[in-house]
mmCIF file of C-alpha atoms in Angstrom:
data_model
loop_
_atom_site.group_PDB
_atom_site.id
_atom_site.type_symbol
_atom_site.label_atom_id
_atom_site.label_comp_id
_atom_site.label_asym_id
_atom_site.label_seq_id
_atom_site.Cartn_x
_atom_site.Cartn_y
_atom_site.Cartn_z
ATOM 1 C CA MET A 16 -3.121 2.241 -114.246
ATOM 2 C CA HIS A 17 -3.818 5.654 -112.768
ATOM 3 C CA ILE A 18 -6.530 7.526 -114.650
ATOM 4 C CA ILE A 19 -8.043 11.009 -114.823
ATOM 5 C CA SER A 20 -10.655 10.931 -117.558
ATOM 6 C CA GLU A 21 -11.943 13.948 -119.502
ATOM 7 C CA PRO A 22 -14.468 12.745 -122.121
ATOM 8 C CA GLY A 23 -14.923 15.052 -125.107
ATOM 9 C CA CYS A 24 -11.606 16.939 -124.797
ATOM 10 C CA GLN A 25 -10.296 15.158 -127.935
ATOM 11 C CA LEU A 26 -6.788 14.900 -126.463
ATOM 12 C CA PHE A 27 -4.932 12.076 -124.756
ATOM 13 C CA LYS A 28 -1.893 11.917 -122.490
ATOM 14 C CA MET A 29 0.036 8.933 -121.194
ATOM 15 C CA VAL A 30 2.899 8.919 -118.702
ATOM 16 C CA ALA A 31 5.228 5.984 -118.066
ATOM 17 C CA LEU A 32 7.167 6.318 -114.811
ATOM 18 C CA PHE A 33 10.243 4.189 -114.120
ATOM 19 C CA PRO A 34 11.729 4.228 -110.581
ATOM 20 C CA VAL A 35 15.189 4.428 -112.111
ATOM 21 C CA GLY A 36 17.535 7.247 -111.166
ATOM 22 C CA ARG A 37 21.109 8.226 -110.607
ATOM 23 C CA VAL A 38 21.607 5.746 -107.779
ATOM 24 C CA SER A 39 21.695 3.016 -110.460
ATOM 25 C CA GLU A 40 24.412 4.740 -112.495
ATOM 26 C CA SER A 41 27.914 3.397 -112.914
ATOM 27 C CA LYS A 42 28.991 6.811 -114.236
ATOM 28 C CA ARG A 43 27.808 10.366 -113.710
ATOM 29 C CA GLY A 44 25.471 11.549 -116.460
ATOM 30 C CA LEU A 45 24.558 8.049 -117.630
ATOM 31 C CA THR A 46 20.831 8.243 -116.851
ATOM 32 C CA GLN A 47 20.491 11.557 -118.662
ATOM 33 C CA SER A 48 22.455 10.162 -121.620
ATOM 34 C CA VAL A 49 20.082 7.193 -121.925
ATOM 35 C CA THR A 50 16.939 9.336 -121.904
ATOM 36 C CA ALA A 51 18.462 11.755 -124.419
ATOM 37 C CA MET A 52 19.006 8.804 -126.780
ATOM 38 C CA MET A 53 15.724 6.915 -126.376
ATOM 39 C CA LYS A 54 13.826 8.825 -129.074
ATOM 40 C CA LYS A 55 16.479 8.650 -131.760
ATOM 41 C CA ALA A 56 15.586 5.296 -133.353
ATOM 42 C CA THR A 57 13.955 1.934 -132.624
ATOM 43 C CA LEU A 58 14.644 -1.609 -133.748
ATOM 44 C CA ALA A 59 11.837 -1.296 -136.305
ATOM 45 C CA ARG A 60 12.353 2.318 -137.449
ATOM 46 C CA SER A 61 15.339 4.409 -138.403
ATOM 47 C CA SER A 62 15.596 7.911 -137.002
ATOM 48 C CA LYS A 63 14.177 9.352 -140.226
ATOM 49 C CA LYS A 64 11.224 6.949 -140.363
ATOM 50 C CA LEU A 65 10.476 7.331 -136.650
ATOM 51 C CA HIS A 66 10.288 11.106 -136.755
ATOM 52 C CA GLU A 67 8.360 11.155 -140.026
ATOM 53 C CA TYR A 68 5.801 8.882 -138.350
ATOM 54 C CA LEU A 69 5.578 11.095 -135.252
ATOM 55 C CA ASP A 70 5.130 14.193 -137.424
ATOM 56 C CA ARG A 71 2.476 12.559 -139.627
ATOM 57 C CA TYR A 72 0.173 11.936 -136.665
ATOM 58 C CA SER A 73 1.225 14.969 -134.572
ATOM 59 C CA ILE A 74 2.523 12.688 -131.822
ATOM 60 C CA GLN A 75 4.560 14.375 -129.095
ATOM 61 C CA ILE A 76 6.831 12.128 -127.029
ATOM 62 C CA GLU A 77 9.244 13.349 -124.382
ATOM 63 C CA VAL A 78 11.652 11.249 -122.310
ATOM 64 C CA TYR A 79 13.606 12.809 -119.452
ATOM 65 C CA SER A 80 15.344 11.948 -116.193
ATOM 66 C CA THR A 81 15.338 13.346 -112.679
ATOM 67 C CA PRO A 82 17.646 12.241 -109.864
ATOM 68 C CA THR A 83 15.132 9.543 -108.846
ATOM 69 C CA HIS A 84 13.028 8.624 -111.910
ATOM 70 C CA ILE A 85 12.865 8.301 -115.680
ATOM 71 C CA THR A 86 9.659 9.740 -117.118
ATOM 72 C CA ALA A 87 8.256 9.283 -120.609
ATOM 73 C CA GLN A 88 5.244 11.303 -121.787
ATOM 74 C CA LEU A 89 2.983 10.814 -124.785
ATOM 75 C CA HIS A 90 0.627 13.559 -125.977
ATOM 76 C CA CYS A 91 -1.636 13.145 -129.008
ATOM 77 C CA GLN A 92 -5.069 13.735 -130.466
ATOM 78 C CA ALA A 93 -7.515 11.130 -129.210
ATOM 79 C CA LYS A 94 -8.323 10.027 -132.766
ATOM 80 C CA PHE A 95 -4.683 8.894 -133.156
ATOM 81 C CA ILE A 96 -4.464 6.820 -129.961
ATOM 82 C CA ASP A 97 -4.188 3.617 -131.993
ATOM 83 C CA LYS A 98 -1.229 5.087 -133.917
ATOM 84 C CA SER A 99 0.460 6.633 -130.886
ATOM 85 C CA ILE A 100 0.511 4.024 -128.141
ATOM 86 C CA PRO A 101 2.293 1.275 -130.164
ATOM 87 C CA VAL A 102 5.120 3.623 -131.204
ATOM 88 C CA PHE A 103 5.334 4.887 -127.614
ATOM 89 C CA PHE A 104 5.909 1.310 -126.473
ATOM 90 C CA GLU A 105 8.462 0.900 -129.263
ATOM 91 C CA ILE A 106 10.459 3.823 -127.921
ATOM 92 C CA LEU A 107 10.176 2.558 -124.341
ATOM 93 C CA PHE A 108 11.161 -1.054 -124.955
ATOM 94 C CA GLN A 109 12.786 -1.265 -128.405
ATOM 95 C CA SER A 110 15.047 1.765 -128.552
ATOM 96 C CA LYS A 111 18.092 1.404 -130.756
ATOM 97 C CA PHE A 112 21.342 3.129 -129.843
ATOM 98 C CA LEU A 113 23.794 4.048 -132.581
ATOM 99 C CA LYS A 114 27.274 5.492 -132.142
ATOM 100 C CA ASN A 115 26.770 8.292 -134.693
ATOM 101 C CA HIS A 116 23.589 9.397 -132.888
ATOM 102 C CA TRP A 117 25.454 9.471 -129.565
ATOM 103 C CA GLU A 118 28.225 11.628 -131.006
ATOM 104 C CA ILE A 119 25.633 14.237 -132.015
ATOM 105 C CA VAL A 120 23.701 14.072 -128.732
ATOM 106 C CA ARG A 121 26.884 14.194 -126.646
ATOM 107 C CA HIS A 122 28.021 17.307 -128.521
ATOM 108 C CA GLN A 123 24.619 18.956 -127.933
ATOM 109 C CA VAL A 124 24.616 18.130 -124.210
ATOM 110 C CA ILE A 125 28.151 19.421 -123.717
ATOM 111 C CA ASP A 126 27.402 22.642 -125.629
ATOM 112 C CA ASN A 127 24.329 23.210 -123.463
ATOM 113 C CA ILE A 128 26.343 22.792 -120.258
ATOM 114 C CA LYS A 129 29.022 25.194 -121.525
ATOM 115 C CA GLN A 130 26.356 27.809 -122.221
ATOM 116 C CA GLN A 131 24.885 27.364 -118.744
ATOM 117 C CA GLU A 132 28.325 27.744 -117.188
ATOM 118 C CA LYS A 133 28.382 31.341 -118.417
ATOM 119 C CA GLN A 134 25.394 32.216 -116.185
ATOM 120 C CA THR A 135 25.511 33.218 -112.539
ATOM 121 C CA ASP A 136 22.207 31.526 -111.694
ATOM 122 C CA PHE A 137 23.509 28.151 -112.931
ATOM 123 C CA TRP A 138 26.585 28.359 -110.700
ATOM 124 C CA ALA A 139 24.612 29.578 -107.684
ATOM 125 C CA ASP A 140 22.254 26.590 -107.971
ATOM 126 C CA LYS A 141 25.124 24.177 -108.587
ATOM 127 C CA LEU A 142 27.266 25.350 -105.672
ATOM 128 C CA LEU A 143 24.328 25.209 -103.267
ATOM 129 C CA SER A 144 23.095 21.785 -104.393
ATOM 130 C CA GLU A 145 26.526 20.183 -104.317
ATOM 131 C CA HIS A 146 27.210 21.616 -100.868
ATOM 132 C CA LEU A 147 23.895 20.443 -99.387
ATOM 133 C CA PHE A 148 24.171 16.868 -100.687
ATOM 134 C CA GLY A 149 27.791 16.406 -101.699
ATOM 135 C CA TRP A 150 29.388 16.996 -105.117
ATOM 136 C CA ASN A 151 28.856 13.378 -106.226
ATOM 137 C CA HIS A 152 25.553 12.580 -104.493
ATOM 138 C CA PRO A 153 22.708 11.310 -106.743
ATOM 139 C CA TYR A 154 20.364 14.030 -105.485
ATOM 140 C CA GLY A 155 22.808 16.890 -105.714
ATOM 141 C CA TYR A 156 25.411 16.615 -108.437
ATOM 142 C CA TYR A 157 25.480 18.721 -111.592
ATOM 143 C CA SER A 158 27.022 16.912 -114.556
ATOM 144 C CA GLN A 159 29.938 18.465 -116.433
ATOM 145 C CA PRO A 160 31.296 18.041 -119.986
ATOM 146 C CA SER A 161 33.938 15.491 -118.943
ATOM 147 C CA ASP A 162 31.183 13.196 -117.625
ATOM 148 C CA TYR A 163 29.751 12.736 -121.118
ATOM 149 C CA LEU A 164 33.152 12.322 -122.756
ATOM 150 C CA ASN A 165 33.605 9.268 -120.519
ATOM 151 C CA ILE A 166 30.335 7.608 -121.578
ATOM 152 C CA GLN A 167 30.385 5.110 -124.435
ATOM 153 C CA ILE A 168 27.481 3.851 -126.527
ATOM 154 C CA ASP A 169 27.731 0.287 -125.131
ATOM 155 C CA GLN A 170 27.329 1.661 -121.581
ATOM 156 C CA ILE A 171 24.138 3.444 -122.637
ATOM 157 C CA GLN A 172 22.829 0.226 -124.198
ATOM 158 C CA ASP A 173 23.688 -1.836 -121.096
ATOM 159 C CA PHE A 174 21.976 0.613 -118.719
ATOM 160 C CA TYR A 175 18.868 0.650 -120.901
ATOM 161 C CA ALA A 176 18.746 -3.156 -121.181
ATOM 162 C CA THR A 177 19.234 -3.627 -117.427
ATOM 163 C CA HIS A 178 17.047 -0.923 -115.934
ATOM 164 C CA ILE A 179 14.391 0.090 -118.496
ATOM 165 C CA GLN A 180 13.833 -2.402 -121.309
ATOM 166 C CA ILE A 181 12.648 -5.253 -119.071
ATOM 167 C CA GLN A 182 10.843 -3.235 -116.391
ATOM 168 C CA ARG A 183 7.128 -2.500 -116.371
ATOM 169 C CA PRO A 184 6.639 1.185 -115.527
ATOM 170 C CA GLU A 185 3.744 2.742 -113.687
ATOM 171 C CA PHE A 186 1.214 4.060 -116.221
ATOM 172 C CA PHE A 187 -0.836 7.253 -115.874
ATOM 173 C CA LEU A 188 -3.590 8.088 -118.393
ATOM 174 C CA ALA A 189 -5.525 11.313 -118.907
ATOM 175 C CA GLY A 190 -7.959 12.814 -121.389
ATOM 176 C CA ASP A 191 -10.393 11.372 -123.907
ATOM 177 C CA ASP A 192 -11.154 7.796 -125.004
ATOM 178 C CA ILE A 193 -9.493 6.177 -121.990
ATOM 179 C CA PRO A 194 -11.249 2.769 -122.455
ATOM 180 C CA ILE A 195 -9.862 2.516 -125.997
ATOM 181 C CA ALA A 196 -6.391 3.419 -124.735
ATOM 182 C CA GLN A 197 -6.565 0.795 -121.971
ATOM 183 C CA LYS A 198 -7.363 -1.976 -124.458
ATOM 184 C CA ILE A 199 -4.431 -0.999 -126.684
ATOM 185 C CA ILE A 200 -2.071 -0.761 -123.703
ATOM 186 C CA ASN A 201 -3.081 -4.196 -122.424
ATOM 187 C CA SER A 202 -2.473 -5.612 -125.895
ATOM 188 C CA GLU A 203 0.934 -3.943 -126.218
ATOM 189 C CA ILE A 204 2.108 -5.057 -122.771
ATOM 190 C CA LYS A 205 1.706 -8.688 -123.818
ATOM 191 C CA LYS A 206 4.355 -8.191 -126.526
ATOM 192 C CA TYR A 207 7.105 -7.444 -124.019
ATOM 193 C CA PRO A 208 8.521 -9.649 -121.203
ATOM 194 C CA LEU A 209 8.248 -6.971 -118.540
ATOM 195 C CA GLN A 210 8.978 -7.429 -114.845
ATOM 196 C CA LYS A 211 7.224 -5.691 -111.976
ATOM 197 C CA ASN A 212 8.866 -2.579 -110.573
ATOM 198 C CA GLN A 213 11.962 -3.311 -108.609
ATOM 199 C CA LYS A 214 12.139 -2.019 -105.059
ATOM 200 C CA LYS A 215 13.667 1.433 -105.051
ATOM 201 C CA PRO A 216 17.060 1.501 -103.304
ATOM 202 C CA ARG A 217 17.324 3.854 -100.363
ATOM 203 C CA VAL A 218 19.534 6.875 -100.879
ATOM 204 C CA ARG A 219 21.795 7.667 -97.960
ATOM 205 C CA LEU A 220 22.237 11.304 -96.954
ATOM 206 C CA VAL A 221 25.380 12.628 -95.320
ATOM 207 C CA HIS A 222 24.859 15.568 -92.992
ATOM 208 C CA THR A 223 26.777 18.682 -94.031
ATOM 209 C CA SER A 224 27.243 21.814 -91.946
ATOM 210 C CA PRO A 225 25.781 25.078 -93.293
ATOM 211 C CA GLY A 226 28.250 26.915 -95.473
ATOM 212 C CA ILE A 227 28.731 30.033 -97.562
ATOM 213 C CA MET A 228 30.004 29.620 -101.133
ATOM 214 C CA GLU A 229 31.145 32.488 -103.365
ATOM 215 C CA LYS A 230 32.304 32.544 -106.968
ATOM 216 C CA LYS A 231 33.378 35.358 -109.287
ATOM 217 C CA LEU A 232 32.250 34.813 -112.871
ATOM 218 C CA GLU A 233 34.057 36.753 -115.567
ATOM 219 C CA GLY A 234 31.777 39.113 -117.488
ATOM 220 C CA SER A 235 28.818 38.861 -115.100
ATOM 221 C CA SER A 236 26.568 41.894 -114.691
ATOM 222 C CA GLN A 237 24.622 40.762 -111.626
ATOM 223 C CA ALA A 238 24.851 38.570 -108.559
ATOM 224 C CA SER A 239 22.778 35.412 -108.115
ATOM 225 C CA VAL A 240 22.008 34.586 -104.483
ATOM 226 C CA ARG A 241 20.684 31.249 -103.212
ATOM 227 C CA LEU A 242 19.770 29.982 -99.749
ATOM 228 C CA GLY A 243 18.888 26.369 -99.063
ATOM 229 C CA LYS A 244 18.138 23.814 -96.379
ATOM 230 C CA ILE A 245 17.206 20.112 -96.284
ATOM 231 C CA PHE A 246 14.110 19.157 -94.292
ATOM 232 C CA GLN A 247 13.252 15.649 -93.175
ATOM 233 C CA ARG A 248 9.607 14.748 -93.892
ATOM 234 C CA LYS A 249 8.051 12.223 -91.540
ATOM 235 C CA SER A 250 4.408 12.582 -92.549
ATOM 236 C CA PHE A 251 1.970 14.036 -95.060
ATOM 237 C CA LYS A 252 1.400 16.865 -92.576
ATOM 238 C CA ASP A 253 5.088 17.789 -92.837
ATOM 239 C CA PHE A 254 4.640 17.955 -96.608
ATOM 240 C CA GLN A 255 1.605 20.245 -96.237
ATOM 241 C CA THR A 256 3.428 22.603 -93.873
ATOM 242 C CA LEU A 257 6.446 22.862 -96.173
ATOM 243 C CA GLU A 258 4.268 23.534 -99.216
ATOM 244 C CA LEU A 259 2.355 26.373 -97.541
ATOM 245 C CA MET A 260 5.493 27.821 -95.936
ATOM 246 C CA THR A 261 7.192 27.987 -99.320
ATOM 247 C CA VAL A 262 4.279 29.790 -100.960
ATOM 248 C CA PHE A 263 4.164 32.154 -97.958
ATOM 249 C CA LEU A 264 7.856 32.979 -98.399
ATOM 250 C CA GLY A 265 8.187 33.305 -102.166
ATOM 251 C CA GLY A 266 5.433 31.573 -104.093
ATOM 252 C CA TYR A 267 3.491 34.563 -105.453
ATOM 253 C CA TYR A 268 3.766 38.264 -106.130
ATOM 254 C CA MET A 269 2.935 39.561 -102.636
ATOM 255 C CA SER A 270 4.685 36.803 -100.697
ATOM 256 C CA ALA A 271 6.798 37.743 -97.680
ATOM 257 C CA LEU A 272 10.118 37.861 -99.531
ATOM 258 C CA MET A 273 8.676 39.726 -102.535
ATOM 259 C CA LYS A 274 7.207 42.401 -100.287
ATOM 260 C CA LEU A 275 10.506 42.694 -98.443
ATOM 261 C CA LEU A 276 13.115 42.678 -101.222
ATOM 262 C CA ARG A 277 11.160 44.109 -104.157
ATOM 263 C CA VAL A 278 8.350 46.287 -102.801
ATOM 264 C CA GLU A 279 9.964 47.690 -99.664
ATOM 265 C CA MET A 280 13.685 47.627 -100.518
ATOM 266 C CA GLY A 281 13.534 47.741 -104.324
ATOM 267 C CA ILE A 282 16.712 45.718 -104.828
ATOM 268 C CA THR A 283 15.411 42.919 -107.085
ATOM 269 C CA TYR A 284 12.713 42.361 -109.701
ATOM 270 C CA GLY A 285 11.793 39.034 -108.201
ATOM 271 C CA VAL A 286 12.588 36.569 -105.447
ATOM 272 C CA TYR A 287 11.252 33.039 -105.362
ATOM 273 C CA ALA A 288 11.086 30.061 -103.056
ATOM 274 C CA HIS A 289 10.513 26.507 -104.226
ATOM 275 C CA LEU A 290 10.801 22.934 -102.968
ATOM 276 C CA ASN A 291 12.496 19.903 -104.456
ATOM 277 C CA HIS A 292 10.827 16.851 -102.937
ATOM 278 C CA PHE A 293 12.501 13.481 -102.733
ATOM 279 C CA PHE A 294 11.053 10.352 -101.169
ATOM 280 C CA ASP A 295 11.577 11.348 -97.527
ATOM 281 C CA VAL A 296 13.334 14.718 -97.633
ATOM 282 C CA SER A 297 12.611 18.121 -99.140
ATOM 283 C CA VAL A 298 15.011 20.895 -100.118
ATOM 284 C CA LEU A 299 13.880 24.500 -99.761
ATOM 285 C CA HIS A 300 15.528 26.888 -102.237
ATOM 286 C CA ILE A 301 15.298 30.666 -101.994
ATOM 287 C CA GLY A 302 16.792 32.657 -104.851
ATOM 288 C CA PHE A 303 17.071 36.110 -106.380
ATOM 289 C CA GLU A 304 19.287 38.275 -108.573
ATOM 290 C CA THR A 305 20.586 41.713 -107.625
ATOM 291 C CA ASP A 306 23.635 43.989 -107.835
ATOM 292 C CA MET A 307 26.573 42.681 -105.842
ATOM 293 C CA LYS A 308 26.554 45.809 -103.673
ATOM 294 C CA ASN A 309 23.037 44.866 -102.482
ATOM 295 C CA VAL A 310 23.887 41.327 -101.360
ATOM 296 C CA PRO A 311 24.935 42.074 -97.731
ATOM 297 C CA GLU A 312 21.870 44.280 -97.201
ATOM 298 C CA SER A 313 19.491 41.705 -98.694
ATOM 299 C CA LEU A 314 20.889 38.814 -96.640
ATOM 300 C CA LYS A 315 20.642 40.942 -93.492
ATOM 301 C CA ALA A 316 16.981 41.728 -94.292
ATOM 302 C CA ILE A 317 16.157 38.042 -94.841
ATOM 303 C CA SER A 318 17.922 37.176 -91.588
ATOM 304 C CA GLU A 319 15.809 39.718 -89.691
ATOM 305 C CA LEU A 320 12.609 38.413 -91.302
ATOM 306 C CA PHE A 321 13.490 34.849 -90.312
ATOM 307 C CA GLU A 322 14.343 35.933 -86.765
ATOM 308 C CA ARG A 323 10.926 37.566 -86.416
ATOM 309 C CA LEU A 324 9.089 34.522 -87.799
ATOM 310 C CA SER A 325 11.061 32.240 -85.499
ATOM 311 C CA LYS A 326 10.099 34.292 -82.433
ATOM 312 C CA GLU A 327 6.421 34.397 -83.421
ATOM 313 C CA GLN A 328 6.353 30.587 -83.822
ATOM 314 C CA ARG A 329 3.199 30.993 -85.918
ATOM 315 C CA LEU A 330 2.732 31.538 -89.617
ATOM 316 C CA LYS A 331 -0.200 33.480 -91.088
ATOM 317 C CA ILE A 332 -0.935 31.207 -94.043
ATOM 318 C CA GLY A 333 -4.418 32.449 -95.071
ATOM 319 C CA GLU A 334 -3.314 34.285 -98.213
ATOM 320 C CA ALA A 335 -0.683 31.672 -99.056
ATOM 321 C CA ALA A 336 -3.261 28.896 -98.750
ATOM 322 C CA LYS A 337 -5.626 30.656 -101.126
ATOM 323 C CA GLU A 338 -2.790 31.259 -103.584
ATOM 324 C CA TYR A 339 -1.796 27.583 -103.381
ATOM 325 C CA TYR A 340 -5.400 26.569 -104.087
ATOM 326 C CA SER A 341 -5.647 29.059 -106.959
ATOM 327 C CA GLN A 342 -2.501 27.740 -108.647
ATOM 328 C CA TRP A 343 -3.664 24.149 -108.286
ATOM 329 C CA SER A 344 -7.215 24.823 -109.489
ATOM 330 C CA LYS A 345 -5.947 26.549 -112.646
ATOM 331 C CA ASN A 346 -3.607 23.661 -113.440
ATOM 332 C CA SER A 347 -6.169 20.976 -112.643
ATOM 333 C CA GLU A 348 -8.896 22.337 -114.925
ATOM 334 C CA LYS A 349 -7.629 20.021 -117.660
ATOM 335 C CA SER A 350 -6.912 16.343 -117.041
ATOM 336 C CA LEU A 351 -3.698 16.473 -119.084
ATOM 337 C CA GLN A 352 -2.276 18.929 -116.536
ATOM 338 C CA GLU A 353 -3.851 17.401 -113.452
ATOM 339 C CA ILE A 354 -2.382 13.969 -114.148
ATOM 340 C CA MET A 355 1.080 15.329 -113.354
ATOM 341 C CA TYR A 356 -0.061 16.070 -109.791
ATOM 342 C CA LYS A 357 -1.056 12.414 -109.522
ATOM 343 C CA VAL A 358 2.397 11.417 -110.796
ATOM 344 C CA ARG A 359 4.010 13.701 -108.230
ATOM 345 C CA MET A 360 2.058 12.232 -105.297
ATOM 346 C CA PHE A 361 2.820 8.703 -106.444
ATOM 347 C CA LYS A 362 6.547 9.431 -106.520
ATOM 348 C CA LEU A 363 6.390 10.744 -102.942
ATOM 349 C CA GLY A 364 4.260 7.860 -101.667
ATOM 350 C CA TYR A 365 1.203 9.994 -100.855
ATOM 351 C CA ASN A 366 -2.464 9.342 -101.630
ATOM 352 C CA TYR A 367 -3.690 11.618 -104.424
ATOM 353 C CA THR A 368 -7.301 11.649 -103.179
ATOM 354 C CA GLU A 369 -6.116 12.799 -99.762
ATOM 355 C CA TYR A 370 -4.001 15.480 -101.449
ATOM 356 C CA CYS A 371 -7.029 16.796 -103.388
ATOM 357 C CA GLN A 372 -9.195 16.817 -100.255
ATOM 358 C CA TRP A 373 -6.564 18.871 -98.445
ATOM 359 C CA ILE A 374 -6.224 21.392 -101.278
ATOM 360 C CA ASN A 375 -9.990 21.880 -101.577
ATOM 361 C CA LEU A 376 -10.112 22.755 -97.880
ATOM 362 C CA LEU A 377 -7.652 25.593 -98.520
ATOM 363 C CA GLU A 378 -10.176 27.484 -100.636
ATOM 364 C CA GLY A 379 -12.289 28.360 -97.608
ATOM 365 C CA ILE A 380 -9.508 29.233 -95.158
ATOM 366 C CA PRO A 381 -9.888 32.786 -93.761
ATOM 367 C CA LYS A 382 -7.091 35.251 -94.433
ATOM 368 C CA SER A 383 -6.372 35.490 -90.690
ATOM 369 C CA LYS A 384 -5.664 31.751 -90.416
ATOM 370 C CA SER A 385 -2.337 30.904 -88.776
ATOM 371 C CA ILE A 386 -0.519 27.674 -87.964
ATOM 372 C CA SER A 387 2.084 26.857 -85.357
ATOM 373 C CA ILE A 388 5.568 26.062 -86.665
ATOM 374 C CA ASP A 389 8.825 24.699 -85.354
ATOM 375 C CA PRO A 390 10.921 27.860 -84.804
ATOM 376 C CA THR A 391 14.054 26.056 -86.024
ATOM 377 C CA ILE A 392 12.556 26.183 -89.546
ATOM 378 C CA PHE A 393 13.502 29.854 -89.619
ATOM 379 C CA ASP A 394 16.919 29.586 -88.002
ATOM 380 C CA ILE A 395 18.926 31.424 -90.679
ATOM 381 C CA ASN A 396 22.150 29.921 -89.314
ATOM 382 C CA THR A 397 21.024 26.465 -90.511
ATOM 383 C CA TYR A 398 20.748 27.618 -94.146
ATOM 384 C CA SER A 399 23.591 27.341 -96.646
ATOM 385 C CA LYS A 400 24.176 30.266 -98.990
ATOM 386 C CA SER A 401 25.774 30.680 -102.388
ATOM 387 C CA VAL A 402 26.630 33.973 -104.080
ATOM 388 C CA VAL A 403 27.906 34.119 -107.653
ATOM 389 C CA TYR A 404 28.734 37.510 -109.159
#
């Protein structure tokens, strides 16, 4: 178990992490369908009784999927740990899947996708992701309504029984009364014939050439612009460089792209940059919304910024480093928030203690600090672009 204790906070959080993702699917959307159904009922409790129980003790349980993992989170008052952990295990390993529940959930999922399809930002993200990885790749695909129409309740049950019900997840604990929680967890584990985590299958990437995707969306009032590139990470140092570079570009109010597009040019309210990390690769996304007439000018400005940074071959990361430290320190003040950083490092195969040591060093970095970079990082011609308007 991975633990960050906070005695006296009177709250408790538990995370169960399963290395189960889309690569194990027989159909698109199956992993998300399973997680959407896991809190509906258990073998011992009907949907009504389960949710009455959760409400009675103010127990919050969330189950969700990412392309690489299934994550379940429990949040409760410490005084209700003995009530919360057993029902959490029930949901993890004794979920019951009923056809009438699936009909409701499927309708909700499809309605949500249809609403998203009316938005330019959804399509810009989708077009970019599916171009970078491939339209059917586990890391990159966006599910569509027809995917869920093709999924039957027995397929949800089979996936759950094969990949979740018999597998022991990695447990992360945070907050108050951790020793009490550990005793209950050890007792609950004995009730289930769980196997150790299976080795995660490697996900093969197919190289795609940079491209430009455009889409006209009826009734849109703005254009959503996205730029993206896949980076191979070979070390923890590569991870550090990418994290700081992303904050430098678009991770806070006075980042390089914000100063350029909002402050100097005044063509957008905001522009952001963020990373999606997978086990050995990272995807940098840059995005903003503006009027369609501003798109050529904004892309030209970003291209010129990247050309300058590429020629300099050094990045002034002093302010970005301090901003990165500030964001982390605010989120890590409480163990229930900090534990998610530990989950993140575990998923990437990095040591959390080493991560914390690195971040704490950022606090004292002078504003003039710069680092050398590979100039190809800022080769704008290697970035794919999507524009939806």
